[in-house]
Amino acid sequence: DILHFCSFSLVDSPAKYAVIKAANCLNSVGGSVAFDLNLRIRQWNSLKECVCEIDKIMPFVDYLKISYEELIIYYPNMSTKSVIDNFFDTYLRLQLVIITAGEKGSTIYFRDKSTIHIPPDITTAVDTTGAGDCFYGAFLYCISEASKNVLSKQDYKNALTFATTAAT
């Protein structure tokens, strides 16, 4: 029901073309595509190349996760509101954007301009490696397990809370 991948899959390789084909196929049969921007400049020749490849896949994406740090790199001179508005104006398939912000918690932005914010769980971080992957995996698990075709804002809030706890 949900295809999930991140920008690592978009570096020029056979995997890139498989991901693009899978996203297109899943869109055509009513499935959802979840993308974790997961910006790692070192895997690209330039930020411009990275942005170009991300822009090519975004028309297929239903759910986008991006960290606040990545947002600043990707859109250095824009406010969060402007970036979110731009995403929804440009990518008509996009249903929601999740911005994770570490000790400031995480927020879901919806196309209707509503938001859900969850503060972080209080903990002492030992190692944050994989926390974002765990977070998004847990979030996607919750929405894939929802028994309804149309999820309520409470369903999304529950998923965000679960994801926050899982990542903690």
mmCIF file of C-alpha atoms in Angstrom:
data_model
loop_
_atom_site.group_PDB
_atom_site.id
_atom_site.type_symbol
_atom_site.label_atom_id
_atom_site.label_comp_id
_atom_site.label_asym_id
_atom_site.label_seq_id
_atom_site.Cartn_x
_atom_site.Cartn_y
_atom_site.Cartn_z
ATOM 1 C CA ASP A 1 0.000 0.000 0.000
ATOM 2 C CA ILE A 2 2.877 2.385 0.736
ATOM 3 C CA LEU A 3 6.208 2.639 -1.048
ATOM 4 C CA HIS A 4 8.829 4.334 1.108
ATOM 5 C CA PHE A 5 12.262 5.544 0.032
ATOM 6 C CA CYS A 6 14.678 8.389 0.597
ATOM 7 C CA SER A 7 16.996 10.535 -1.505
ATOM 8 C CA PHE A 8 19.740 7.886 -1.293
ATOM 9 C CA SER A 9 17.661 5.969 -3.857
ATOM 10 C CA LEU A 10 17.822 8.830 -6.347
ATOM 11 C CA VAL A 11 21.565 8.819 -6.998
ATOM 12 C CA ASP A 12 22.155 7.668 -10.578
ATOM 13 C CA SER A 13 22.064 3.870 -10.365
ATOM 14 C CA PRO A 14 19.722 1.049 -11.419
ATOM 15 C CA ALA A 15 17.912 1.479 -8.077
ATOM 16 C CA LYS A 16 16.911 5.029 -9.019
ATOM 17 C CA TYR A 17 15.030 3.858 -12.096
ATOM 18 C CA ALA A 18 13.399 1.011 -10.180
ATOM 19 C CA VAL A 19 12.169 3.468 -7.520
ATOM 20 C CA ILE A 20 10.775 5.849 -10.149
ATOM 21 C CA LYS A 21 8.988 3.002 -11.927
ATOM 22 C CA ALA A 22 7.637 1.595 -8.652
ATOM 23 C CA ALA A 23 6.360 5.024 -7.567
ATOM 24 C CA ASN A 24 4.639 5.539 -10.901
ATOM 25 C CA CYS A 25 3.079 2.055 -10.797
ATOM 26 C CA LEU A 26 1.900 2.433 -7.217
ATOM 27 C CA ASN A 27 0.337 5.819 -7.986
ATOM 28 C CA SER A 28 -1.550 4.282 -10.904
ATOM 29 C CA VAL A 29 -3.160 1.593 -8.729
ATOM 30 C CA GLY A 30 -4.111 3.860 -5.836
ATOM 31 C CA GLY A 31 -1.185 3.203 -3.512
ATOM 32 C CA SER A 32 0.751 5.853 -1.643
ATOM 33 C CA VAL A 33 4.335 7.024 -1.901
ATOM 34 C CA ALA A 34 6.247 8.148 1.183
ATOM 35 C CA PHE A 35 9.492 10.048 0.711
ATOM 36 C CA ASP A 36 12.047 10.929 3.368
ATOM 37 C CA LEU A 37 14.113 13.728 1.902
ATOM 38 C CA ASN A 38 17.064 12.611 4.068
ATOM 39 C CA LEU A 39 19.397 15.110 2.479
ATOM 40 C CA ARG A 40 23.026 14.005 2.457
ATOM 41 C CA ILE A 41 25.017 16.350 0.258
ATOM 42 C CA ARG A 42 28.110 14.128 0.229
ATOM 43 C CA GLN A 43 26.371 11.554 -1.967
ATOM 44 C CA TRP A 44 25.819 14.123 -4.736
ATOM 45 C CA ASN A 45 28.107 16.049 -7.056
ATOM 46 C CA SER A 46 26.332 19.245 -5.983
ATOM 47 C CA LEU A 47 23.305 20.496 -4.081
ATOM 48 C CA LYS A 48 21.829 21.565 -7.420
ATOM 49 C CA GLU A 49 21.980 17.972 -8.723
ATOM 50 C CA CYS A 50 20.337 16.711 -5.542
ATOM 51 C CA VAL A 51 17.534 19.277 -5.678
ATOM 52 C CA CYS A 52 16.933 18.473 -9.351
ATOM 53 C CA GLU A 53 16.509 14.750 -8.659
ATOM 54 C CA ILE A 54 14.273 15.370 -5.656
ATOM 55 C CA ASP A 55 12.105 17.727 -7.729
ATOM 56 C CA LYS A 56 11.674 14.983 -10.344
ATOM 57 C CA ILE A 57 10.302 12.459 -7.836
ATOM 58 C CA MET A 58 8.115 14.837 -5.826
ATOM 59 C CA PRO A 59 5.102 14.684 -8.212
ATOM 60 C CA PHE A 60 4.685 11.018 -7.154
ATOM 61 C CA VAL A 61 4.836 11.695 -3.399
ATOM 62 C CA ASP A 62 1.870 11.555 -1.002
ATOM 63 C CA TYR A 63 3.749 11.825 2.305
ATOM 64 C CA LEU A 64 6.951 13.841 2.754
ATOM 65 C CA LYS A 65 9.230 13.835 5.796
ATOM 66 C CA ILE A 66 11.972 16.393 6.120
ATOM 67 C CA SER A 67 13.998 17.544 9.098
ATOM 68 C CA TYR A 68 14.135 21.218 9.942
ATOM 69 C CA GLU A 69 17.895 21.164 9.278
ATOM 70 C CA GLU A 70 17.289 19.747 5.789
ATOM 71 C CA LEU A 71 14.597 22.330 5.147
ATOM 72 C CA ILE A 72 17.082 25.132 5.802
ATOM 73 C CA ILE A 73 19.612 23.572 3.402
ATOM 74 C CA TYR A 74 17.039 22.825 0.708
ATOM 75 C CA TYR A 75 15.336 26.231 0.978
ATOM 76 C CA PRO A 76 17.887 28.537 2.686
ATOM 77 C CA ASN A 77 16.063 31.850 2.259
ATOM 78 C CA MET A 78 12.429 30.867 2.797
ATOM 79 C CA SER A 79 10.251 30.687 5.886
ATOM 80 C CA THR A 80 8.832 27.306 6.879
ATOM 81 C CA LYS A 81 5.346 28.506 5.923
ATOM 82 C CA SER A 82 6.546 29.570 2.462
ATOM 83 C CA VAL A 83 8.260 26.227 1.900
ATOM 84 C CA ILE A 84 5.168 24.276 2.950
ATOM 85 C CA ASP A 85 2.907 26.451 0.775
ATOM 86 C CA ASN A 86 5.309 25.949 -2.128
ATOM 87 C CA PHE A 87 5.266 22.165 -1.672
ATOM 88 C CA PHE A 88 1.459 22.040 -1.712
ATOM 89 C CA ASP A 89 1.163 24.503 -4.613
ATOM 90 C CA THR A 90 3.713 22.634 -6.716
ATOM 91 C CA TYR A 91 3.011 18.982 -5.875
ATOM 92 C CA LEU A 92 -0.698 18.362 -6.164
ATOM 93 C CA ARG A 93 -0.531 14.743 -5.013
ATOM 94 C CA LEU A 94 1.158 15.668 -1.737
ATOM 95 C CA GLN A 95 -1.159 15.083 1.244
ATOM 96 C CA LEU A 96 1.068 16.054 4.145
ATOM 97 C CA VAL A 97 4.526 17.192 5.119
ATOM 98 C CA ILE A 98 6.152 16.170 8.384
ATOM 99 C CA ILE A 99 8.936 18.358 9.714
ATOM 100 C CA THR A 100 11.015 16.864 12.488
ATOM 101 C CA ALA A 101 12.913 19.294 14.682
ATOM 102 C CA GLY A 102 14.673 17.259 17.369
ATOM 103 C CA GLU A 103 14.185 18.847 20.781
ATOM 104 C CA LYS A 104 11.399 21.043 19.353
ATOM 105 C CA GLY A 105 9.289 18.020 18.402
ATOM 106 C CA SER A 106 7.618 17.297 15.089
ATOM 107 C CA THR A 107 4.786 18.822 13.111
ATOM 108 C CA ILE A 108 2.486 17.565 10.392
ATOM 109 C CA TYR A 109 1.388 20.181 7.867
ATOM 110 C CA PHE A 110 -1.741 19.366 5.875
ATOM 111 C CA ARG A 111 -2.902 20.691 2.529
ATOM 112 C CA ASP A 112 -5.862 22.427 4.260
ATOM 113 C CA LYS A 113 -3.269 24.491 6.228
ATOM 114 C CA SER A 114 -4.008 22.730 9.514
ATOM 115 C CA THR A 115 -1.174 21.347 11.617
ATOM 116 C CA ILE A 116 -0.544 18.827 14.360
ATOM 117 C CA HIS A 117 2.456 19.339 16.632
ATOM 118 C CA ILE A 118 3.838 16.795 19.069
ATOM 119 C CA PRO A 119 6.537 17.809 21.544
ATOM 120 C CA PRO A 120 9.467 15.442 21.924
ATOM 121 C CA ASP A 121 9.620 12.796 24.615
ATOM 122 C CA ILE A 122 12.012 13.920 27.325
ATOM 123 C CA THR A 123 15.132 11.799 27.184
ATOM 124 C CA THR A 124 18.887 12.028 27.095
ATOM 125 C CA ALA A 125 20.102 11.169 23.616
ATOM 126 C CA VAL A 126 22.957 8.699 23.513
ATOM 127 C CA ASP A 127 23.094 8.290 19.741
ATOM 128 C CA THR A 128 20.625 9.713 17.220
ATOM 129 C CA THR A 129 21.739 7.461 14.346
ATOM 130 C CA GLY A 130 18.626 6.027 12.717
ATOM 131 C CA ALA A 131 16.171 8.066 14.807
ATOM 132 C CA GLY A 132 14.632 9.700 11.725
ATOM 133 C CA ASP A 133 14.291 6.363 9.948
ATOM 134 C CA CYS A 134 12.701 4.817 13.036
ATOM 135 C CA PHE A 135 10.373 7.823 13.356
ATOM 136 C CA TYR A 136 9.121 7.659 9.762
ATOM 137 C CA GLY A 137 8.882 3.870 9.738
ATOM 138 C CA ALA A 138 6.738 3.976 12.879
ATOM 139 C CA PHE A 139 4.563 6.757 11.444
ATOM 140 C CA LEU A 140 4.006 4.875 8.179
ATOM 141 C CA TYR A 141 3.277 1.669 10.090
ATOM 142 C CA CYS A 142 0.485 3.433 11.978
ATOM 143 C CA ILE A 143 -1.160 4.909 8.925
ATOM 144 C CA SER A 144 -0.882 1.635 7.004
ATOM 145 C CA GLU A 145 -2.552 -0.186 9.897
ATOM 146 C CA ALA A 146 -5.452 2.275 10.137
ATOM 147 C CA SER A 147 -8.640 0.479 9.254
ATOM 148 C CA LYS A 148 -10.158 3.434 7.405
ATOM 149 C CA ASN A 149 -9.557 4.605 3.858
ATOM 150 C CA VAL A 150 -9.670 8.211 5.041
ATOM 151 C CA LEU A 151 -7.696 8.909 8.171
ATOM 152 C CA SER A 152 -8.883 11.482 10.686
ATOM 153 C CA LYS A 153 -6.668 14.149 12.193
ATOM 154 C CA GLN A 154 -6.765 12.066 15.394
ATOM 155 C CA ASP A 155 -5.393 9.063 13.464
ATOM 156 C CA TYR A 156 -2.510 11.223 12.260
ATOM 157 C CA LYS A 157 -1.942 12.626 15.748
ATOM 158 C CA ASN A 158 -1.820 9.094 17.157
ATOM 159 C CA ALA A 159 0.659 8.084 14.436
ATOM 160 C CA LEU A 160 2.841 11.121 15.161
ATOM 161 C CA THR A 161 2.799 10.364 18.892
ATOM 162 C CA PHE A 162 3.698 6.711 18.272
ATOM 163 C CA ALA A 163 6.493 7.721 15.895
ATOM 164 C CA THR A 164 7.905 10.172 18.418
ATOM 165 C CA THR A 165 7.958 7.524 21.131
ATOM 166 C CA ALA A 166 9.500 4.930 18.802
ATOM 167 C CA ALA A 167 12.286 7.302 17.753
ATOM 168 C CA THR A 168 12.973 8.229 21.368
#
